[in-house]
Each structure stands twice: as C-alpha cells, then as structure tokens.
mmCIF file with all atom_site columns, C-alpha atoms in Angstrom:
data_model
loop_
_atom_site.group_PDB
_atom_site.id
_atom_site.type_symbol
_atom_site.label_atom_id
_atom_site.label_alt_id
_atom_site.label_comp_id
_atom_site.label_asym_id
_atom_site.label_entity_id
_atom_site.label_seq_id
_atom_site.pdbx_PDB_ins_code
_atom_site.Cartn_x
_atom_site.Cartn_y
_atom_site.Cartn_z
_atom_site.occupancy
_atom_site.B_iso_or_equiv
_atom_site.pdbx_formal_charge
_atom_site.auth_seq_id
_atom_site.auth_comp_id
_atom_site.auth_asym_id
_atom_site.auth_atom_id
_atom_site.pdbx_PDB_model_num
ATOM 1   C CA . UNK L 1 1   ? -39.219 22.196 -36.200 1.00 78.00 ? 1   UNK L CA 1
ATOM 2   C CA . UNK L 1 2   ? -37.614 20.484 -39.248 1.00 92.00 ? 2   UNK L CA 1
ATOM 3   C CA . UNK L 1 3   ? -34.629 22.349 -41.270 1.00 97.00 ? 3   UNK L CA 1
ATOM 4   C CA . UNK L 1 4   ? -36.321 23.184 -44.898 1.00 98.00 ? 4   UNK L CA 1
ATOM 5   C CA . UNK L 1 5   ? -33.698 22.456 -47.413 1.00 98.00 ? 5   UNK L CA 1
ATOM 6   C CA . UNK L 1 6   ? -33.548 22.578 -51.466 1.00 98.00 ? 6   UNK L CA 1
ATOM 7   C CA . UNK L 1 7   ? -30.825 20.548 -53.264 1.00 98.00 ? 7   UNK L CA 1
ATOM 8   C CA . UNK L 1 8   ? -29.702 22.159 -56.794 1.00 98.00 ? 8   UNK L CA 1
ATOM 9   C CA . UNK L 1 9   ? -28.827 19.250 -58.848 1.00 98.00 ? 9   UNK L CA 1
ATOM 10  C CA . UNK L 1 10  ? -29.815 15.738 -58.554 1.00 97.00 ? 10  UNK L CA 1
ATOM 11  C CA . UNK L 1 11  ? -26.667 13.631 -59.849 1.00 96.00 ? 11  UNK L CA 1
ATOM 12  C CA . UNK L 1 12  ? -24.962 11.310 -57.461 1.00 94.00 ? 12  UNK L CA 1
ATOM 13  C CA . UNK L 1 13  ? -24.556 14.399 -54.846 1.00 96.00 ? 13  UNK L CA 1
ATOM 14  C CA . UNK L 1 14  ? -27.920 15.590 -55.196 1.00 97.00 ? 14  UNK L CA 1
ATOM 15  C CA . UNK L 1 15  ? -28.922 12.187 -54.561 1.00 97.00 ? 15  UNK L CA 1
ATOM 16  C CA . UNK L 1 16  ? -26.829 11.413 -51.704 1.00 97.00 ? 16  UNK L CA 1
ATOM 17  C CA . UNK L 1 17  ? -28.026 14.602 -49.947 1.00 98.00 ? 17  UNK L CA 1
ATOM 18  C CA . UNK L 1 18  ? -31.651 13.206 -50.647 1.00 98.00 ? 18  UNK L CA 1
ATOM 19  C CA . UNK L 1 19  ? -30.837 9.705  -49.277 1.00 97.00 ? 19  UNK L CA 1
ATOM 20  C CA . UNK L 1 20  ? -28.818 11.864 -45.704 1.00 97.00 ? 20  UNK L CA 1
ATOM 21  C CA . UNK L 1 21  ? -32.017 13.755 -45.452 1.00 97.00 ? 21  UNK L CA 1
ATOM 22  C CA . UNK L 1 22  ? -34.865 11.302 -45.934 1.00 96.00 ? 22  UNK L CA 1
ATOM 23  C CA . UNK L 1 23  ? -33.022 9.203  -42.576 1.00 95.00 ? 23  UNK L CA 1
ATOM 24  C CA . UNK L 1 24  ? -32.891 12.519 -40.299 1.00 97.00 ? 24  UNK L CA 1
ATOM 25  C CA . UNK L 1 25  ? -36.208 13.529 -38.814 1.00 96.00 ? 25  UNK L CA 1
ATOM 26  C CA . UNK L 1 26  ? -34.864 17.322 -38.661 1.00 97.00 ? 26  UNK L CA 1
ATOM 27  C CA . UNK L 1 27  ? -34.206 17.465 -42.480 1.00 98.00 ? 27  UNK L CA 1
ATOM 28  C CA . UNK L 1 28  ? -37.138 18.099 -44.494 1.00 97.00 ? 28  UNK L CA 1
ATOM 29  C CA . UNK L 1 29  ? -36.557 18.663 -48.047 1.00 98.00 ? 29  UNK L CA 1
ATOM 30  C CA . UNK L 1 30  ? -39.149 20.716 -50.428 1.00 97.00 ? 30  UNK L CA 1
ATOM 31  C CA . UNK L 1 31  ? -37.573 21.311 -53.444 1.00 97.00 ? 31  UNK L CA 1
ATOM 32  C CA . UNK L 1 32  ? -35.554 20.234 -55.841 1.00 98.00 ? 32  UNK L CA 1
ATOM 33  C CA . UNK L 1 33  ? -33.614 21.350 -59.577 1.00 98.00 ? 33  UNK L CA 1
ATOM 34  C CA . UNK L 1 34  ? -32.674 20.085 -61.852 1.00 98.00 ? 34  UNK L CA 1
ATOM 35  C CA . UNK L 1 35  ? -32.962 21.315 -65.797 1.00 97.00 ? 35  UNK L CA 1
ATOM 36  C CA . UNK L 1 36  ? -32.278 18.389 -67.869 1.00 96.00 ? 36  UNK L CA 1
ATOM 37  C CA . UNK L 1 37  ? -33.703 15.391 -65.771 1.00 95.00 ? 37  UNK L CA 1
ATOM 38  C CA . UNK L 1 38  ? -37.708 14.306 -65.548 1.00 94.00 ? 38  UNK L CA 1
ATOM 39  C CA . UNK L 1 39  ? -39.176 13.587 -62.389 1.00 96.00 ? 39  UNK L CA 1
ATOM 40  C CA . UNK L 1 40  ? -39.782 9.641  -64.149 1.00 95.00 ? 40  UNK L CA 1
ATOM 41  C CA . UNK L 1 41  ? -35.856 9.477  -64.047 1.00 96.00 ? 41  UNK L CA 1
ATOM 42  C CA . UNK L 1 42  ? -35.474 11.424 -60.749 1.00 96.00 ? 42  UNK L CA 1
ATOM 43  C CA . UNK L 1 43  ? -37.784 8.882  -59.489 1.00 97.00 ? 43  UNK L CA 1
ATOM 44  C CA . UNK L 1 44  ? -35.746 5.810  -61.209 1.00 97.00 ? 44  UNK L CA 1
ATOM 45  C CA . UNK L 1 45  ? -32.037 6.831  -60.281 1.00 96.00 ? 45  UNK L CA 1
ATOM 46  C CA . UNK L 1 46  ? -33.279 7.654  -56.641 1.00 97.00 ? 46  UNK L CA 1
ATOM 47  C CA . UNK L 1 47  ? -35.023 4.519  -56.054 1.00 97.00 ? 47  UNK L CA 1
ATOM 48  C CA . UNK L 1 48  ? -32.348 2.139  -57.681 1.00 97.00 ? 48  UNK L CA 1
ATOM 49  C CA . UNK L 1 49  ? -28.895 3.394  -57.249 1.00 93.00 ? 49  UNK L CA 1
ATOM 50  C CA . UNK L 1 50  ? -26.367 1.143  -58.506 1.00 91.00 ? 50  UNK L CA 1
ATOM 51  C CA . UNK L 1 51  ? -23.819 2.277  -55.928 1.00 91.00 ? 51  UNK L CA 1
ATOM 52  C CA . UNK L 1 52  ? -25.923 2.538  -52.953 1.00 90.00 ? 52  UNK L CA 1
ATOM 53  C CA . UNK L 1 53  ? -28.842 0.470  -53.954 1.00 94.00 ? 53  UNK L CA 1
ATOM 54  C CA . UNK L 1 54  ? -32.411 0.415  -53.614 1.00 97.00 ? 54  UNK L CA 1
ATOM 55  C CA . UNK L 1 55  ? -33.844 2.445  -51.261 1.00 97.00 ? 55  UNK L CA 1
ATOM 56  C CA . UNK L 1 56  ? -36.454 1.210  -48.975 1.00 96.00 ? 56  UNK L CA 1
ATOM 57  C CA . UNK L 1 57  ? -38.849 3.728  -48.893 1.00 96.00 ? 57  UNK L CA 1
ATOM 58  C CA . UNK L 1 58  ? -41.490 4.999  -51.305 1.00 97.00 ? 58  UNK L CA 1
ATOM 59  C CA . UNK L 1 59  ? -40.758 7.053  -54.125 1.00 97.00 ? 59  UNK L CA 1
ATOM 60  C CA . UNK L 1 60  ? -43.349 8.342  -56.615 1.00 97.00 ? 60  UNK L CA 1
ATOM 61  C CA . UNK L 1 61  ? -43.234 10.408 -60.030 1.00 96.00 ? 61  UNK L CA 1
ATOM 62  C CA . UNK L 1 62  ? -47.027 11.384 -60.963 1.00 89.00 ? 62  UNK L CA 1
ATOM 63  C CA . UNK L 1 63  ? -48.187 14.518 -62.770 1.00 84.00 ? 63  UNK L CA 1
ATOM 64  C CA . UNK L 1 64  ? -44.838 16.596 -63.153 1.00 79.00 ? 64  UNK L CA 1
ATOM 65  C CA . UNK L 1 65  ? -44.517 16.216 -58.771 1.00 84.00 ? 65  UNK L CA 1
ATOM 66  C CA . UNK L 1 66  ? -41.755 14.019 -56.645 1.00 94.00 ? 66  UNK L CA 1
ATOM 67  C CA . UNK L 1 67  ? -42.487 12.541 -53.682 1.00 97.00 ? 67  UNK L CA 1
ATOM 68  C CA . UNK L 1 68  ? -40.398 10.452 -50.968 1.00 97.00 ? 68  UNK L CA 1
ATOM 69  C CA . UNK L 1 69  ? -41.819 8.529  -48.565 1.00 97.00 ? 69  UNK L CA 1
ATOM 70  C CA . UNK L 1 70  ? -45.036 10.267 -48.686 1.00 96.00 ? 70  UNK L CA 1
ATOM 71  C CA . UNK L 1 71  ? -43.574 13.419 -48.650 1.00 96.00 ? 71  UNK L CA 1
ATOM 72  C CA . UNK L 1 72  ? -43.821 15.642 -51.691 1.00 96.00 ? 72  UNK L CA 1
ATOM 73  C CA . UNK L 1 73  ? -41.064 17.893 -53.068 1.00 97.00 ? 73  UNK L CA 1
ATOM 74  C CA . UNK L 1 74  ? -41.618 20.761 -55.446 1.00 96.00 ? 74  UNK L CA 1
ATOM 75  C CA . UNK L 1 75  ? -39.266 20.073 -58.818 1.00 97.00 ? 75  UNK L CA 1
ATOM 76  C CA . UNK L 1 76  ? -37.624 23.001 -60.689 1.00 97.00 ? 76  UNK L CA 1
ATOM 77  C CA . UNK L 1 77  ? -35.990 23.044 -63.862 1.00 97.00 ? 77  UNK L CA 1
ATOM 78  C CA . UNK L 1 78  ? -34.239 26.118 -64.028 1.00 97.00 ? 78  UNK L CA 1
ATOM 79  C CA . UNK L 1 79  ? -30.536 26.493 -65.373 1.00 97.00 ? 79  UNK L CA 1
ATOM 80  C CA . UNK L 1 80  ? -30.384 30.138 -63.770 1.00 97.00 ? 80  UNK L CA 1
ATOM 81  C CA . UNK L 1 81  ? -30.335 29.963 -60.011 1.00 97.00 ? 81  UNK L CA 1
ATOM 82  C CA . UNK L 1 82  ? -31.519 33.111 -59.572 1.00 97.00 ? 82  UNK L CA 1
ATOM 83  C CA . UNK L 1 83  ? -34.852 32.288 -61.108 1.00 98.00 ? 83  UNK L CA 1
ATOM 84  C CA . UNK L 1 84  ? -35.188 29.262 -59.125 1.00 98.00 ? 84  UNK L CA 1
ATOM 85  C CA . UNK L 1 85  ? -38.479 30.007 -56.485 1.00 98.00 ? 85  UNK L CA 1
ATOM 86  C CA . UNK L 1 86  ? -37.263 28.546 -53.316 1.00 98.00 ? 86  UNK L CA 1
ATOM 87  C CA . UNK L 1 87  ? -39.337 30.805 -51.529 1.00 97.00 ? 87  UNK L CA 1
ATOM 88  C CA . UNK L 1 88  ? -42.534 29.100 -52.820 1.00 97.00 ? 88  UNK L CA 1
ATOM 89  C CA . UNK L 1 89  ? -41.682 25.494 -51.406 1.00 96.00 ? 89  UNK L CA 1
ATOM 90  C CA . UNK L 1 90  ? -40.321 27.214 -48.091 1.00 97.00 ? 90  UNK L CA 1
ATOM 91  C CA . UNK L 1 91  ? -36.658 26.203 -48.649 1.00 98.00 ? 91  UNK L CA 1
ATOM 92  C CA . UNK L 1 92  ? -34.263 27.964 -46.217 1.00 96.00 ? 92  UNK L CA 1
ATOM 93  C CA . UNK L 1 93  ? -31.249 26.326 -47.380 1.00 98.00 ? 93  UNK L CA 1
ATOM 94  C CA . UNK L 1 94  ? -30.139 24.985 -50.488 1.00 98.00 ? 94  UNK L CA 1
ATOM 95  C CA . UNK L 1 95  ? -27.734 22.357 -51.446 1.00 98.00 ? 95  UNK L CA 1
ATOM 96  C CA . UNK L 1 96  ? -25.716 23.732 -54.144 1.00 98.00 ? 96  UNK L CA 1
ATOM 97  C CA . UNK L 1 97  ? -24.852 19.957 -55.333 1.00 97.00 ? 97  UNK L CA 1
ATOM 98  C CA . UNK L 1 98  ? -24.016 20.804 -59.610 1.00 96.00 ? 98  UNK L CA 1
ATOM 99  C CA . UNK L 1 99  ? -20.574 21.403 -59.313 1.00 92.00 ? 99  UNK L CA 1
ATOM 100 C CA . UNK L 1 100 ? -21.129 24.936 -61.515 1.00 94.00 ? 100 UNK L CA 1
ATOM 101 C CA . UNK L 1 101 ? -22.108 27.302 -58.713 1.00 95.00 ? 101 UNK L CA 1
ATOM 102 C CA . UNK L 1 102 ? -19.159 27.060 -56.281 1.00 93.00 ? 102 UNK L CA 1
ATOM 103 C CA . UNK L 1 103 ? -18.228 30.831 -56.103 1.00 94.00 ? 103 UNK L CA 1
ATOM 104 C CA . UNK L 1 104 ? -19.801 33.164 -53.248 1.00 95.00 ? 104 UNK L CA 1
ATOM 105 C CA . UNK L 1 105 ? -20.832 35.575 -56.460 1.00 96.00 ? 105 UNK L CA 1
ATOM 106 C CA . UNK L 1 106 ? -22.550 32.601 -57.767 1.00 96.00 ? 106 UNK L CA 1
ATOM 107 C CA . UNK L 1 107 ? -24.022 30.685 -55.106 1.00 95.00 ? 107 UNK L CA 1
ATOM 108 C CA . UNK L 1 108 ? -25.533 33.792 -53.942 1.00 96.00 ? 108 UNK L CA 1
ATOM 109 C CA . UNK L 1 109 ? -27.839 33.588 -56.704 1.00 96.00 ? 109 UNK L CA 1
ATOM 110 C CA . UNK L 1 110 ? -30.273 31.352 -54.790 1.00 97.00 ? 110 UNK L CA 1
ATOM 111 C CA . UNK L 1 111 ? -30.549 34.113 -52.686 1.00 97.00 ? 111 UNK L CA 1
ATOM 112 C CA . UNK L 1 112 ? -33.298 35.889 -55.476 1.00 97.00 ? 112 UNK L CA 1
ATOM 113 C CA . UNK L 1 113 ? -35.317 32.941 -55.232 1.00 96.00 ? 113 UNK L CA 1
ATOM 114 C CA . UNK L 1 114 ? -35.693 33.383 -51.609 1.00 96.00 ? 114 UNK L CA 1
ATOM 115 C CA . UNK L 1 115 ? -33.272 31.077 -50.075 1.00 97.00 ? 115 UNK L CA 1
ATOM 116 C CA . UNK L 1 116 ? -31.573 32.154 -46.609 1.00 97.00 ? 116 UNK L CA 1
ATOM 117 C CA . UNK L 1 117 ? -28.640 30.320 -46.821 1.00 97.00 ? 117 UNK L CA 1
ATOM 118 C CA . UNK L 1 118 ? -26.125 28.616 -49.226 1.00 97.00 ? 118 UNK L CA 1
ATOM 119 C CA . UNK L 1 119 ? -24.164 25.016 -48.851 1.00 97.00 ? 119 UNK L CA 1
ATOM 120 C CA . UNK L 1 120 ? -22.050 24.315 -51.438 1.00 93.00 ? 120 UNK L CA 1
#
C-alpha cells in the first residue's frame, strides 16, 4: 500500500517533491495546489525544468486535470489551506512546499480539508 500524499505549492519545491515521488513506487501523489498557476503551466514547468531537465515520463494537462505518467492528480487552487479538500483525492499527507505555512498554527490548517498529517 502506497503513501497518499498532496504537495501545497508547485514552484521549484513542489516540483522537486513531484519529481522524488513519481521514482518511488510507495509514493503516490493525488493532489495538488496551487492558486495562481494553470494545469497548462503545471504541465510545462514539470515536464521541462531548466535545472533538472526534462523528465522522461508522461505528463498531460487536459480539461482542468494533471496527470503523470498515467497517473492522474486532483488540482486545487485554493489560497486558504483550510478550504483545500484533501480528503476528496485521499491525501494523507501533505507537502506544505509555499514557504507561507511554516507555523504548527498554520500548517494545521490542512488538517480541515482532511489531511492526517503535515510536512513542512
């Protein structure tokens, strides 16, 4: 049984955390937030990082959805965390990856949404 996982924000941590996940068979991540990029642009900056390069799998942006390697990932675009519905993609942990939410008091947040645990 795969760990579920969310990541909140997908800038060059976010990313990162994507890239670590997609290699390990016991990482499955189901959501993602971000509030101010598209999944077109998720898609773009995941597939052709200019630090890390391309990366050799599939990635796909169609209808509003993300998907990796065949996988598909629910995308949020919430700035709150608390209104952020982990619950409905099954996410048991998030990534706290923004930079903003660092504090217990506000990490906890994703707590609302139905996450179990917090990694900032």
């Amino acid at each position: 049984m795969s760990i579920r996982v969310g990541i909140n924000g997908f800038g060059r941590i976010g990313r990162l955390v994507m890239r670590a996940a997609a290699k390990n068979p016991n990482i499955e991540v189901v959501g993602i937030n971000d509030p101010f990029i598209k999944t077109d642009y998720m898609r773009y900056m995941f597939k052709y990082d200019t630090v890390h390069g391309r990366y050799p799998g599939e990635v796909t942006a169609e209808d509003g959805k993300f998907s990796v390697d065949g996988k598909e990932i629910a995308v949020f675009n919430e700035l709150d965390p608390s209104n952020i519905a982990w619950g409905s993609c099954g996410a048991d942990y998030v990534v706290e990856s923004t930079g903003i939410f660092t504090t217990q008091e506000k990490a906890g947040l994703h707590f609302k949404g139905g996450a179990k645990k917090v990694v900032i």
